[in-house]
Coordinates of C-alpha atoms in Angstrom, one line a residue:
Chain A
M1 CA 35.4 -56.8 5.8
D2 CA 37.9 -58.4 8.1
K3 CA 39.2 -61.5 6.6
T4 CA 40.5 -64.5 8.6
V5 CA 43.8 -66.1 7.8
N6 CA 43.2 -69.5 6.4
H7 CA 45.7 -71.2 4.2
K8 CA 43.4 -74.1 3.5
A9 CA 41.5 -71.6 1.2
W10 CA 44.1 -72.6 -1.3
F11 CA 42.1 -75.7 -2.0
L12 CA 39.2 -73.6 -3.1
V13 CA 41.4 -71.7 -5.5
L14 CA 43.0 -74.9 -6.8
P15 CA 40.5 -75.6 -9.7
V16 CA 41.0 -72.1 -11.1
L17 CA 44.8 -72.5 -10.8
I18 CA 44.8 -75.8 -12.7
L19 CA 42.5 -74.5 -15.4
V20 CA 44.3 -71.3 -15.9
A21 CA 47.6 -73.1 -15.8
F22 CA 46.4 -75.3 -18.6
S23 CA 45.0 -72.5 -20.7
A24 CA 47.6 -69.8 -19.9
V25 CA 50.8 -71.0 -18.5
I26 CA 51.5 -73.9 -20.8
P27 CA 50.8 -71.8 -24.0
L28 CA 52.9 -69.0 -22.6
M29 CA 55.8 -71.4 -22.0
T30 CA 55.5 -72.5 -25.7
V31 CA 55.9 -68.9 -26.7
V32 CA 58.9 -68.4 -24.5
N33 CA 60.4 -71.6 -25.9
Y34 CA 60.0 -70.3 -29.5
S35 CA 61.4 -66.9 -28.7
V36 CA 64.8 -68.3 -27.8
Q37 CA 65.1 -70.9 -30.6
D38 CA 65.5 -71.0 -34.3
T39 CA 64.3 -73.6 -36.7
F40 CA 65.0 -74.9 -40.3
G41 CA 61.7 -76.8 -40.3
Q42 CA 61.2 -80.5 -39.6
N43 CA 60.9 -79.7 -36.0
E44 CA 64.6 -79.2 -35.6
F45 CA 65.2 -76.4 -33.2
F46 CA 68.4 -74.9 -31.9
W47 CA 69.2 -72.3 -29.4
A48 CA 69.2 -68.7 -30.6
G49 CA 69.4 -66.9 -27.3
L50 CA 68.2 -63.3 -27.3
E51 CA 68.7 -62.9 -31.0
W52 CA 65.0 -62.6 -31.9
F53 CA 64.5 -60.0 -29.2
E54 CA 67.4 -57.9 -30.5
E55 CA 66.1 -58.3 -34.0
M56 CA 62.7 -57.2 -33.1
L57 CA 63.9 -54.3 -31.0
A58 CA 66.1 -53.1 -33.9
S59 CA 63.4 -53.4 -36.5
D60 CA 61.1 -50.5 -37.4
R61 CA 58.2 -52.8 -37.9
M62 CA 57.4 -53.3 -34.2
W63 CA 58.0 -49.7 -33.2
D64 CA 55.8 -48.5 -36.0
A65 CA 53.0 -50.8 -34.9
L66 CA 53.5 -49.8 -31.3
G67 CA 53.3 -46.1 -32.3
R68 CA 50.1 -46.6 -34.2
Q69 CA 48.7 -48.7 -31.3
L70 CA 49.5 -46.0 -28.7
M71 CA 48.0 -43.3 -31.0
F72 CA 44.8 -45.4 -31.5
S73 CA 44.4 -46.2 -27.8
G74 CA 45.1 -42.6 -26.9
I75 CA 42.6 -41.1 -29.3
I76 CA 39.8 -43.5 -28.4
L77 CA 40.4 -42.9 -24.6
L78 CA 40.3 -39.1 -25.2
I79 CA 37.0 -39.4 -27.0
E80 CA 35.2 -42.2 -25.1
V81 CA 35.9 -41.2 -21.5
P82 CA 34.5 -37.6 -21.7
L83 CA 31.7 -38.6 -24.0
G84 CA 30.8 -41.6 -21.8
I85 CA 30.6 -39.3 -18.7
F86 CA 28.6 -36.8 -20.7
V87 CA 26.1 -39.4 -21.8
A88 CA 25.9 -40.8 -18.2
L89 CA 25.1 -37.3 -16.9
N90 CA 22.2 -37.0 -19.3
M91 CA 20.7 -40.5 -18.7
P92 CA 17.3 -40.7 -17.1
K93 CA 17.7 -41.8 -13.5
S94 CA 14.8 -44.3 -13.2
G95 CA 11.7 -45.7 -14.8
F96 CA 11.0 -47.2 -18.2
W97 CA 13.3 -44.8 -20.1
A98 CA 16.3 -45.7 -17.9
S99 CA 15.8 -49.4 -18.6
F100 CA 15.3 -48.6 -22.3
C101 CA 18.5 -46.6 -22.5
L102 CA 20.5 -49.3 -20.7
V103 CA 19.3 -52.0 -23.0
V104 CA 19.8 -50.1 -26.2
M105 CA 23.2 -48.8 -25.1
S106 CA 24.4 -52.4 -24.2
L107 CA 23.4 -53.7 -27.6
P108 CA 26.6 -52.8 -29.4
L109 CA 28.6 -54.5 -26.6
L110 CA 27.0 -57.8 -27.4
I111 CA 27.6 -58.0 -31.1
P112 CA 30.3 -60.4 -32.1
W113 CA 33.4 -58.4 -33.0
N114 CA 33.7 -59.4 -36.6
V115 CA 30.0 -58.5 -37.1
V116 CA 30.9 -55.0 -35.7
G117 CA 33.6 -54.9 -38.3
T118 CA 31.1 -56.1 -41.0
I119 CA 28.5 -53.5 -40.0
W120 CA 30.9 -50.7 -40.3
Q121 CA 32.5 -52.1 -43.4
I122 CA 29.1 -52.0 -45.1
F123 CA 28.0 -48.7 -43.4
G124 CA 31.0 -46.9 -44.7
R125 CA 30.9 -48.1 -48.3
V126 CA 30.3 -45.4 -50.8
D127 CA 28.1 -47.6 -53.1
I128 CA 25.8 -49.4 -50.6
G129 CA 26.5 -47.9 -47.1
L130 CA 24.4 -45.2 -45.5
L131 CA 27.4 -43.3 -44.1
G132 CA 29.6 -43.5 -47.2
Y133 CA 26.7 -42.7 -49.5
T134 CA 25.6 -39.7 -47.5
L135 CA 29.2 -38.4 -47.2
D136 CA 29.6 -38.9 -51.0
L137 CA 26.4 -37.1 -51.6
I138 CA 27.4 -34.0 -49.7
G139 CA 30.7 -34.0 -51.5
V140 CA 33.1 -35.4 -49.0
D141 CA 35.9 -37.5 -50.6
Y142 CA 35.6 -40.6 -48.4
N143 CA 37.2 -43.9 -49.1
Y144 CA 38.4 -46.0 -46.2
T145 CA 40.1 -48.6 -48.3
Q146 CA 42.5 -46.1 -50.0
D147 CA 42.7 -43.0 -47.9
T148 CA 44.7 -43.3 -44.6
F149 CA 42.9 -40.6 -42.9
A150 CA 39.4 -42.0 -43.8
A151 CA 40.5 -45.4 -42.6
W152 CA 41.6 -44.0 -39.3
V153 CA 38.4 -42.0 -38.8
T154 CA 36.4 -45.1 -39.6
I155 CA 38.1 -47.4 -37.1
I156 CA 38.0 -44.7 -34.4
V157 CA 34.3 -43.9 -35.0
M158 CA 33.6 -47.6 -35.0
D159 CA 35.4 -48.1 -31.7
V160 CA 33.5 -45.1 -30.2
W161 CA 30.3 -46.6 -31.4
H162 CA 31.2 -50.0 -30.0
W163 CA 32.6 -49.1 -26.6
T164 CA 31.5 -45.6 -25.4
S165 CA 28.4 -47.3 -23.8
L166 CA 30.7 -49.2 -21.5
V167 CA 32.2 -46.0 -20.1
A168 CA 28.7 -44.5 -19.9
L169 CA 27.3 -47.5 -18.1
L170 CA 30.0 -47.5 -15.5
A171 CA 29.9 -43.8 -15.0
Y172 CA 26.1 -44.1 -14.6
A173 CA 26.5 -46.8 -12.0
G174 CA 28.9 -44.5 -10.1
L175 CA 26.5 -41.6 -10.3
K176 CA 23.6 -43.6 -9.0
S177 CA 25.5 -44.5 -5.9
I178 CA 25.7 -40.9 -4.8
P179 CA 23.3 -40.2 -2.0
D180 CA 20.8 -37.4 -2.5
A181 CA 22.1 -35.6 0.6
Y182 CA 25.2 -34.6 -1.3
Y183 CA 23.2 -32.8 -3.9
Q184 CA 21.0 -31.1 -1.2
A185 CA 24.1 -29.9 0.5
A186 CA 25.4 -28.5 -2.8
K187 CA 22.1 -26.8 -3.3
I188 CA 22.3 -25.1 0.1
D189 CA 25.8 -23.9 -0.7
Q190 CA 24.5 -22.7 -4.1
A191 CA 27.2 -24.6 -5.9
S192 CA 27.2 -24.2 -9.7
R193 CA 26.5 -27.2 -12.0
W194 CA 30.2 -27.3 -12.8
K195 CA 31.2 -27.3 -9.1
V196 CA 28.7 -30.1 -8.4
F197 CA 30.3 -32.1 -11.1
R198 CA 33.9 -31.3 -10.1
F199 CA 33.6 -31.8 -6.4
I200 CA 30.8 -34.3 -5.9
E201 CA 30.2 -36.4 -9.0
L202 CA 33.7 -36.7 -10.4
P203 CA 35.4 -37.9 -7.1
K204 CA 32.5 -40.3 -6.5
M205 CA 32.9 -41.7 -10.0
M206 CA 36.6 -42.0 -9.7
G207 CA 36.6 -45.7 -8.7
V208 CA 34.4 -46.9 -11.6
L209 CA 36.1 -44.5 -14.0
M210 CA 39.4 -46.1 -13.2
I211 CA 38.0 -49.5 -14.1
A212 CA 36.5 -48.0 -17.3
V213 CA 39.8 -46.6 -18.3
L214 CA 41.6 -49.8 -17.4
L215 CA 39.2 -52.0 -19.5
R216 CA 39.1 -49.6 -22.4
F217 CA 42.9 -49.2 -22.5
M218 CA 43.5 -53.0 -22.3
D219 CA 40.8 -53.9 -24.8
S220 CA 41.9 -51.3 -27.3
F221 CA 45.5 -52.3 -26.8
M222 CA 44.7 -55.8 -28.0
I223 CA 42.1 -55.0 -30.5
Y224 CA 42.2 -57.2 -33.5
T225 CA 39.0 -58.3 -35.2
E226 CA 37.2 -55.1 -35.8
P227 CA 39.9 -53.1 -37.6
F228 CA 41.0 -56.2 -39.4
V229 CA 37.6 -56.8 -40.9
V230 CA 37.2 -53.2 -41.9
T231 CA 40.6 -52.3 -43.3
G232 CA 42.6 -55.5 -43.1
G233 CA 45.4 -53.3 -41.7
G234 CA 45.5 -51.1 -44.7
P235 CA 45.8 -49.0 -46.7
G236 CA 49.4 -50.2 -46.8
N237 CA 50.3 -50.6 -43.1
A238 CA 48.4 -47.5 -42.0
T239 CA 46.0 -49.3 -39.6
T240 CA 48.2 -52.3 -38.7
L241 CA 47.9 -52.3 -35.0
L242 CA 50.0 -54.6 -32.7
S243 CA 47.7 -57.6 -32.7
I244 CA 47.1 -57.4 -36.4
D245 CA 50.8 -57.3 -37.0
L246 CA 51.4 -60.2 -34.6
V247 CA 48.9 -62.5 -36.2
K248 CA 50.3 -61.6 -39.6
M249 CA 53.7 -62.6 -38.4
A250 CA 52.8 -65.7 -36.5
L251 CA 50.0 -67.3 -38.5
G252 CA 50.5 -65.7 -41.9
Q253 CA 54.2 -65.9 -42.4
F254 CA 54.9 -68.4 -39.7
D255 CA 58.0 -66.5 -38.4
L256 CA 57.8 -68.2 -35.1
G257 CA 60.9 -66.8 -33.4
P258 CA 60.3 -63.1 -34.1
A259 CA 56.6 -63.5 -33.5
A260 CA 57.2 -65.1 -30.1
A261 CA 59.7 -62.5 -29.1
F262 CA 57.2 -59.9 -30.2
S263 CA 54.4 -61.6 -28.2
I264 CA 56.5 -61.6 -25.0
M265 CA 57.4 -57.9 -25.2
Y266 CA 53.8 -57.1 -26.1
F267 CA 52.6 -59.0 -23.1
L268 CA 55.2 -57.4 -20.8
V269 CA 54.0 -53.9 -21.8
I270 CA 50.4 -54.9 -21.0
L271 CA 51.5 -56.5 -17.7
L272 CA 53.3 -53.4 -16.6
I273 CA 50.4 -51.1 -17.4
S274 CA 47.9 -53.5 -15.7
W275 CA 50.1 -53.5 -12.6
V276 CA 50.0 -49.7 -12.5
F277 CA 46.3 -49.6 -12.9
Y278 CA 45.8 -52.4 -10.3
T279 CA 47.9 -50.6 -7.7
V280 CA 46.0 -47.3 -8.3
M281 CA 42.7 -49.2 -8.0
T282 CA 43.5 -51.1 -4.8
N283 CA 44.6 -47.8 -3.3
L284 CA 41.3 -46.2 -4.2
D285 CA 39.5 -49.2 -2.7
K286 CA 41.4 -48.7 0.5
K287 CA 40.3 -45.1 0.6
G288 CA 36.7 -46.4 0.4
M289 CA 35.7 -45.1 -3.0
Chain B
M1 CA -2.9 -11.3 -1.1
S2 CA -3.1 -12.3 -4.7
D3 CA 0.1 -10.5 -5.4
A4 CA 1.9 -12.5 -2.7
T5 CA 0.6 -15.8 -4.3
A6 CA 1.7 -14.6 -7.7
A7 CA 5.1 -13.7 -6.3
D8 CA 5.2 -17.1 -4.7
T9 CA 4.3 -19.1 -7.7
L10 CA 6.3 -17.2 -10.2
P11 CA 9.8 -18.5 -9.3
T12 CA 8.4 -22.0 -8.9
Q13 CA 7.0 -21.8 -12.4
S14 CA 10.2 -20.5 -13.8
A15 CA 12.1 -23.1 -11.9
R16 CA 9.8 -25.7 -13.4
A17 CA 10.2 -24.3 -16.8
A18 CA 13.9 -24.3 -16.4
R19 CA 13.8 -27.9 -15.2
R20 CA 11.7 -28.9 -18.2
V21 CA 14.2 -27.2 -20.5
R22 CA 17.0 -29.2 -18.8
V23 CA 15.2 -32.4 -19.0
N24 CA 14.5 -31.8 -22.7
K25 CA 18.2 -31.1 -23.3
S26 CA 19.1 -34.4 -21.6
A27 CA 16.5 -36.2 -23.7
L28 CA 17.9 -34.6 -26.8
V29 CA 21.4 -35.7 -25.9
M30 CA 20.2 -39.2 -25.2
A31 CA 18.1 -39.3 -28.3
A32 CA 21.1 -38.2 -30.4
Y33 CA 23.4 -40.8 -28.8
L34 CA 20.9 -43.6 -29.2
I35 CA 20.3 -42.8 -32.8
F36 CA 24.0 -42.8 -33.4
L37 CA 24.1 -46.3 -31.9
M38 CA 21.1 -47.6 -33.8
L39 CA 21.9 -46.2 -37.3
P40 CA 24.5 -48.9 -38.3
I41 CA 22.3 -51.6 -36.9
Y42 CA 19.2 -50.2 -38.7
W43 CA 21.2 -50.2 -41.9
L44 CA 22.2 -53.8 -41.5
L45 CA 18.6 -54.8 -40.8
N46 CA 17.4 -52.8 -43.8
M47 CA 19.9 -54.6 -46.0
S48 CA 19.0 -58.0 -44.7
L49 CA 15.5 -57.6 -45.9
K50 CA 16.4 -56.6 -49.4
T51 CA 17.3 -58.6 -52.5
N52 CA 20.9 -58.3 -53.7
T53 CA 19.8 -56.5 -56.9
E54 CA 18.1 -53.9 -54.8
I55 CA 21.1 -53.5 -52.5
L56 CA 23.5 -53.0 -55.3
N57 CA 21.4 -51.0 -57.7
D58 CA 19.0 -48.8 -55.7
F59 CA 19.8 -46.8 -52.6
T60 CA 16.7 -47.1 -50.5
L61 CA 16.0 -46.3 -46.9
V62 CA 13.3 -49.0 -46.6
P63 CA 13.3 -52.2 -48.7
N64 CA 11.1 -51.8 -51.8
Q65 CA 10.5 -55.5 -52.1
L66 CA 10.5 -56.9 -48.7
T67 CA 12.1 -60.3 -48.7
F68 CA 12.9 -62.9 -46.1
A69 CA 14.8 -65.1 -48.5
N70 CA 18.1 -64.1 -46.9
Y71 CA 16.9 -65.4 -43.5
A72 CA 15.4 -68.5 -45.2
T73 CA 18.8 -69.3 -46.7
I74 CA 20.4 -69.3 -43.3
L75 CA 17.8 -71.1 -41.4
T76 CA 17.4 -74.0 -43.9
D77 CA 21.1 -74.6 -44.7
P78 CA 22.8 -76.8 -42.1
A79 CA 26.2 -75.3 -43.1
W80 CA 24.8 -72.0 -41.9
Y81 CA 22.7 -72.7 -38.9
M82 CA 25.1 -75.3 -37.5
G83 CA 27.4 -72.3 -37.0
Y84 CA 24.9 -70.9 -34.5
V85 CA 24.5 -74.3 -32.8
N86 CA 28.3 -74.6 -32.5
S87 CA 28.7 -71.1 -31.1
L88 CA 26.0 -71.7 -28.6
I89 CA 27.4 -75.1 -27.5
Y90 CA 30.9 -73.8 -26.7
V91 CA 29.5 -70.6 -25.2
V92 CA 27.3 -72.6 -22.8
M93 CA 30.1 -75.0 -22.0
N94 CA 32.5 -72.1 -21.3
T95 CA 29.9 -70.4 -19.0
V96 CA 29.4 -73.6 -17.0
I97 CA 33.1 -74.4 -16.6
S98 CA 34.0 -70.8 -15.8
L99 CA 31.3 -70.5 -13.1
T100 CA 32.0 -73.9 -11.5
V101 CA 35.7 -73.1 -10.9
A102 CA 35.2 -69.4 -10.2
L103 CA 32.6 -69.8 -7.4
P104 CA 34.8 -71.5 -4.8
A105 CA 37.8 -69.4 -5.7
A106 CA 35.8 -66.1 -5.4
Y107 CA 34.6 -67.3 -2.0
A108 CA 38.1 -67.9 -0.9
F109 CA 39.2 -64.5 -2.1
S110 CA 36.3 -62.7 -0.5
R111 CA 36.6 -64.5 2.9
Y112 CA 40.1 -65.5 3.7
H113 CA 43.7 -64.3 3.7
F114 CA 46.0 -66.9 2.5
M115 CA 49.6 -67.2 1.4
G116 CA 50.0 -65.2 -1.9
D117 CA 46.4 -64.2 -2.2
K118 CA 47.1 -60.7 -3.5
H119 CA 49.6 -61.9 -6.1
L120 CA 47.3 -64.6 -7.2
F121 CA 44.5 -62.2 -7.7
F122 CA 46.6 -59.9 -9.7
W123 CA 47.9 -62.8 -11.8
L124 CA 44.3 -63.7 -12.6
L125 CA 43.7 -60.2 -13.7
T126 CA 46.7 -60.3 -16.1
N127 CA 45.1 -63.2 -17.8
R128 CA 42.1 -61.2 -18.6
M129 CA 44.4 -58.6 -20.1
A130 CA 46.4 -61.1 -22.2
P131 CA 46.0 -60.4 -25.9
P132 CA 44.3 -63.3 -27.6
A133 CA 46.7 -62.7 -30.6
V134 CA 49.6 -63.8 -28.3
F135 CA 47.8 -67.1 -27.5
A136 CA 46.4 -68.0 -30.9
L137 CA 49.4 -70.0 -32.2
P138 CA 50.3 -71.8 -28.9
F139 CA 46.6 -72.7 -28.4
F140 CA 46.5 -74.1 -31.9
Q141 CA 49.6 -76.3 -31.1
L142 CA 48.5 -77.2 -27.6
Y143 CA 45.0 -78.4 -28.6
S144 CA 46.3 -80.1 -31.7
S145 CA 48.8 -82.1 -29.7
V146 CA 46.2 -83.3 -27.2
G147 CA 43.7 -84.2 -30.0
L148 CA 41.1 -81.6 -29.1
F149 CA 41.5 -79.5 -32.2
D150 CA 38.2 -78.6 -33.9
T151 CA 36.1 -79.6 -30.8
H152 CA 33.7 -77.4 -28.8
I153 CA 35.5 -78.1 -25.6
A154 CA 38.8 -76.7 -27.0
V155 CA 37.2 -73.4 -27.7
A156 CA 35.4 -73.4 -24.4
L157 CA 38.7 -74.1 -22.5
A158 CA 40.5 -71.4 -24.5
H159 CA 37.9 -68.8 -23.7
C160 CA 38.4 -69.7 -20.0
L161 CA 41.6 -67.8 -20.3
F162 CA 39.8 -64.5 -20.0
N163 CA 36.4 -65.6 -18.7
V164 CA 37.5 -67.4 -15.5
P165 CA 39.4 -64.3 -14.2
L166 CA 36.5 -62.1 -15.1
A167 CA 34.0 -64.4 -13.3
V168 CA 36.2 -64.6 -10.2
W169 CA 36.5 -60.8 -10.1
I170 CA 32.7 -60.2 -10.6
L171 CA 31.7 -62.9 -8.1
E172 CA 34.3 -61.7 -5.5
G173 CA 32.8 -58.2 -5.7
F174 CA 29.3 -59.5 -5.1
M175 CA 30.3 -61.9 -2.3
R176 CA 32.1 -59.1 -0.5
G177 CA 28.6 -57.5 0.0
V178 CA 27.3 -60.6 1.9
P179 CA 28.0 -60.2 5.7
K180 CA 30.3 -62.7 7.1
E181 CA 28.1 -63.4 10.1
I182 CA 25.8 -65.4 7.8
D183 CA 28.6 -67.9 7.2
E184 CA 29.5 -68.1 10.8
T185 CA 25.8 -68.6 11.9
A186 CA 25.4 -71.4 9.3
Y187 CA 28.5 -73.2 10.6
I188 CA 27.3 -73.0 14.2
D189 CA 24.0 -74.4 13.1
G190 CA 26.0 -77.4 11.8
Y191 CA 26.0 -76.9 8.1
S192 CA 28.9 -78.4 6.2
F193 CA 30.7 -76.1 3.9
G194 CA 29.3 -77.7 0.8
R195 CA 25.7 -77.6 2.0
F196 CA 26.0 -74.1 3.3
F197 CA 27.5 -72.9 0.0
V198 CA 24.8 -74.5 -2.2
K199 CA 21.8 -74.0 0.0
I200 CA 22.4 -70.7 1.6
F201 CA 25.2 -68.8 0.0
M202 CA 24.5 -69.3 -3.7
P203 CA 20.9 -68.1 -3.4
L204 CA 22.2 -64.9 -1.6
I205 CA 24.4 -64.0 -4.5
A206 CA 22.1 -65.3 -7.2
S207 CA 22.2 -61.9 -9.0
G208 CA 26.0 -62.0 -9.0
I209 CA 26.0 -65.4 -10.5
G210 CA 23.5 -64.3 -13.1
V211 CA 25.7 -61.3 -14.0
A212 CA 28.9 -63.4 -14.1
A213 CA 27.1 -65.9 -16.3
F214 CA 26.0 -63.1 -18.6
F215 CA 29.5 -61.8 -18.9
C216 CA 31.0 -65.2 -19.6
F217 CA 28.3 -65.7 -22.2
M218 CA 28.9 -62.3 -23.8
F219 CA 32.7 -62.4 -24.0
S220 CA 32.7 -66.0 -25.3
W221 CA 30.0 -65.0 -27.9
V222 CA 31.8 -62.0 -29.3
E223 CA 35.3 -63.5 -29.4
L224 CA 36.4 -64.6 -32.9
L225 CA 40.2 -64.8 -33.1
L226 CA 40.6 -67.9 -30.8
S227 CA 37.5 -69.7 -31.8
R228 CA 38.4 -69.3 -35.5
T229 CA 41.9 -70.5 -35.0
L230 CA 40.9 -73.6 -33.1
T231 CA 38.2 -74.8 -35.4
T232 CA 37.9 -75.9 -39.0
V233 CA 34.7 -77.7 -39.7
D234 CA 32.9 -79.5 -36.9
A235 CA 32.9 -76.7 -34.3
K236 CA 33.2 -73.7 -36.6
P237 CA 31.4 -70.7 -35.0
I238 CA 28.9 -68.6 -36.9
A239 CA 31.1 -65.6 -36.9
A240 CA 33.7 -67.5 -38.9
I241 CA 31.2 -69.0 -41.3
M242 CA 30.1 -65.5 -42.2
T243 CA 33.2 -65.1 -44.3
R244 CA 31.7 -67.8 -46.6
T245 CA 29.5 -65.2 -48.3
Q246 CA 32.5 -64.1 -50.3
G247 CA 31.8 -66.4 -53.2
A248 CA 32.9 -66.4 -56.8
S249 CA 30.2 -64.0 -57.9
G250 CA 31.1 -61.4 -55.3
I251 CA 29.7 -61.0 -51.8
D252 CA 26.2 -62.1 -51.0
W253 CA 25.4 -58.9 -49.1
G254 CA 21.8 -59.8 -48.2
V255 CA 22.8 -63.1 -46.5
L256 CA 25.8 -61.5 -44.8
A257 CA 23.5 -58.8 -43.3
A258 CA 20.9 -61.4 -42.3
A259 CA 23.6 -63.5 -40.6
G260 CA 24.8 -60.4 -38.8
I261 CA 21.4 -59.6 -37.5
L262 CA 20.9 -63.1 -36.3
T263 CA 24.1 -62.9 -34.2
I264 CA 22.7 -59.8 -32.5
V265 CA 19.5 -61.6 -31.4
P266 CA 20.8 -63.8 -28.6
G267 CA 22.6 -60.9 -26.9
A268 CA 19.6 -58.7 -27.2
L269 CA 17.4 -61.4 -25.6
V270 CA 19.6 -62.0 -22.5
I271 CA 20.4 -58.4 -22.0
W272 CA 16.9 -57.6 -20.9
F273 CA 17.2 -59.9 -17.9
V274 CA 20.3 -58.4 -16.5
R275 CA 19.7 -54.8 -17.5
N276 CA 19.8 -53.5 -13.9
Y277 CA 23.1 -55.3 -13.1
I278 CA 25.0 -54.7 -16.3
A279 CA 26.9 -51.7 -14.9
K280 CA 27.8 -53.5 -11.7
G281 CA 29.1 -56.4 -13.7
F282 CA 31.2 -54.2 -15.9
A283 CA 32.6 -52.6 -12.7
L284 CA 33.7 -56.1 -11.7
G285 CA 31.2 -56.0 -8.9
R286 CA 32.8 -52.8 -7.5
V287 CA 30.0 -50.2 -7.5

């Protein structure tokens, strides 16, 4: 659509600006403020410069958490995106069953995050949980509170359970927007199922898939509640992801300076990645996808 | 003659059979996926209908002694059910605030070019992507210093951090689909901006508003980190109250499960109304 140039439109955006400034900019400034100061309590602060940043960059703690975080986000993207596309391809296209699938699939998305954690915490317990009990019965040694591998499997399966539907819903919406004529043309050309997917469905889904990957990456990158409820970051530090570590540092130990420096670097990483995604997305928009 | 018909029908039949096999395979995949989704929820429901003795001592797939005592505990104790009320209050407040400010902004983004519009739009997106963990402590201090700590409005405002950008994005996507000629015709007919917006434009994007409201509701309802940090007693959300079940005598599993089931109910109710728009909403209006 052609847009007209109208600088008065700023007035329409003003309420959002004021609100977001109050709820984002002011808190963020507080964080910046803490990150360059040190305190001995009693609200006495003095300038510390970039000391906290240097300390955080030199400490293993942040790098380890970042490594675990990247591994977690990478694994869940590798599972959820193909699985979501696969599910979307198999969904009924219309009628009662389509609505039924949509509603059931959306259900996990609407469960409060700590309840998701609770559900899986119970589900995986060897004594009272269906999953843990069954695994124990068939002789698998499974204990997510003590075994690092089991803890990782649990939080990954939990995330797949929680969010694959989002990818599937988006891919499904993309699939539904493909006109029948495309499929008819493919039939005339006797294209194989794989070729139909590769040359018709996948390119047409690209736009929504980008959004799916963006949302999944971002949300998994700042995941806190679910793994915290299930494993509490343990065993040891095995599942302490970035947000868990940050909350531990800021609210648990009250190390304001390091926590603030940590926050800022954390946020900058996210900002950088969002910018890349956003650029790719707007370019796709321009190409009319 | 009959041969020809047979030859004609044979491939059709095999094609139909093949199609049936494919449909069945799809149905199988979907059934497997839906069962995977429902199993943990089924288990929670199952537990919520059992007594604690049964949960801990017998492993049963359906409750032996069906009991609603766990639900009764929650629905009769104000300390419990006020959690639901608190959650609903701040969720509704947040939805109303988010939509009120997002509507005009989304209109501006969808209709006009103005100085810095692209940067502004991206900046809004970054707020959706801001980790709540980064904001937990500064929010706590900000709302304490202005005396809003432990109030519903504090949580509602805090959730605006990610809901307002989301609402703007979704609404902008829907508004883009409304032809601009409608605006122009209305202005020629002498409508003022306000009257046009409320009387003509808003009904046109009613589904978009519904979807945006649904998403604000959803993300405010599922969030815990900020709402827990900003409340202690008066506005404590249900999700935070659930941790109360860890008493001296161990965890009250039955009540915990019942509370969990009750938090799923509101979402399940509203989802039916927006089922056909869910995907479009998740795509930020861009399908």
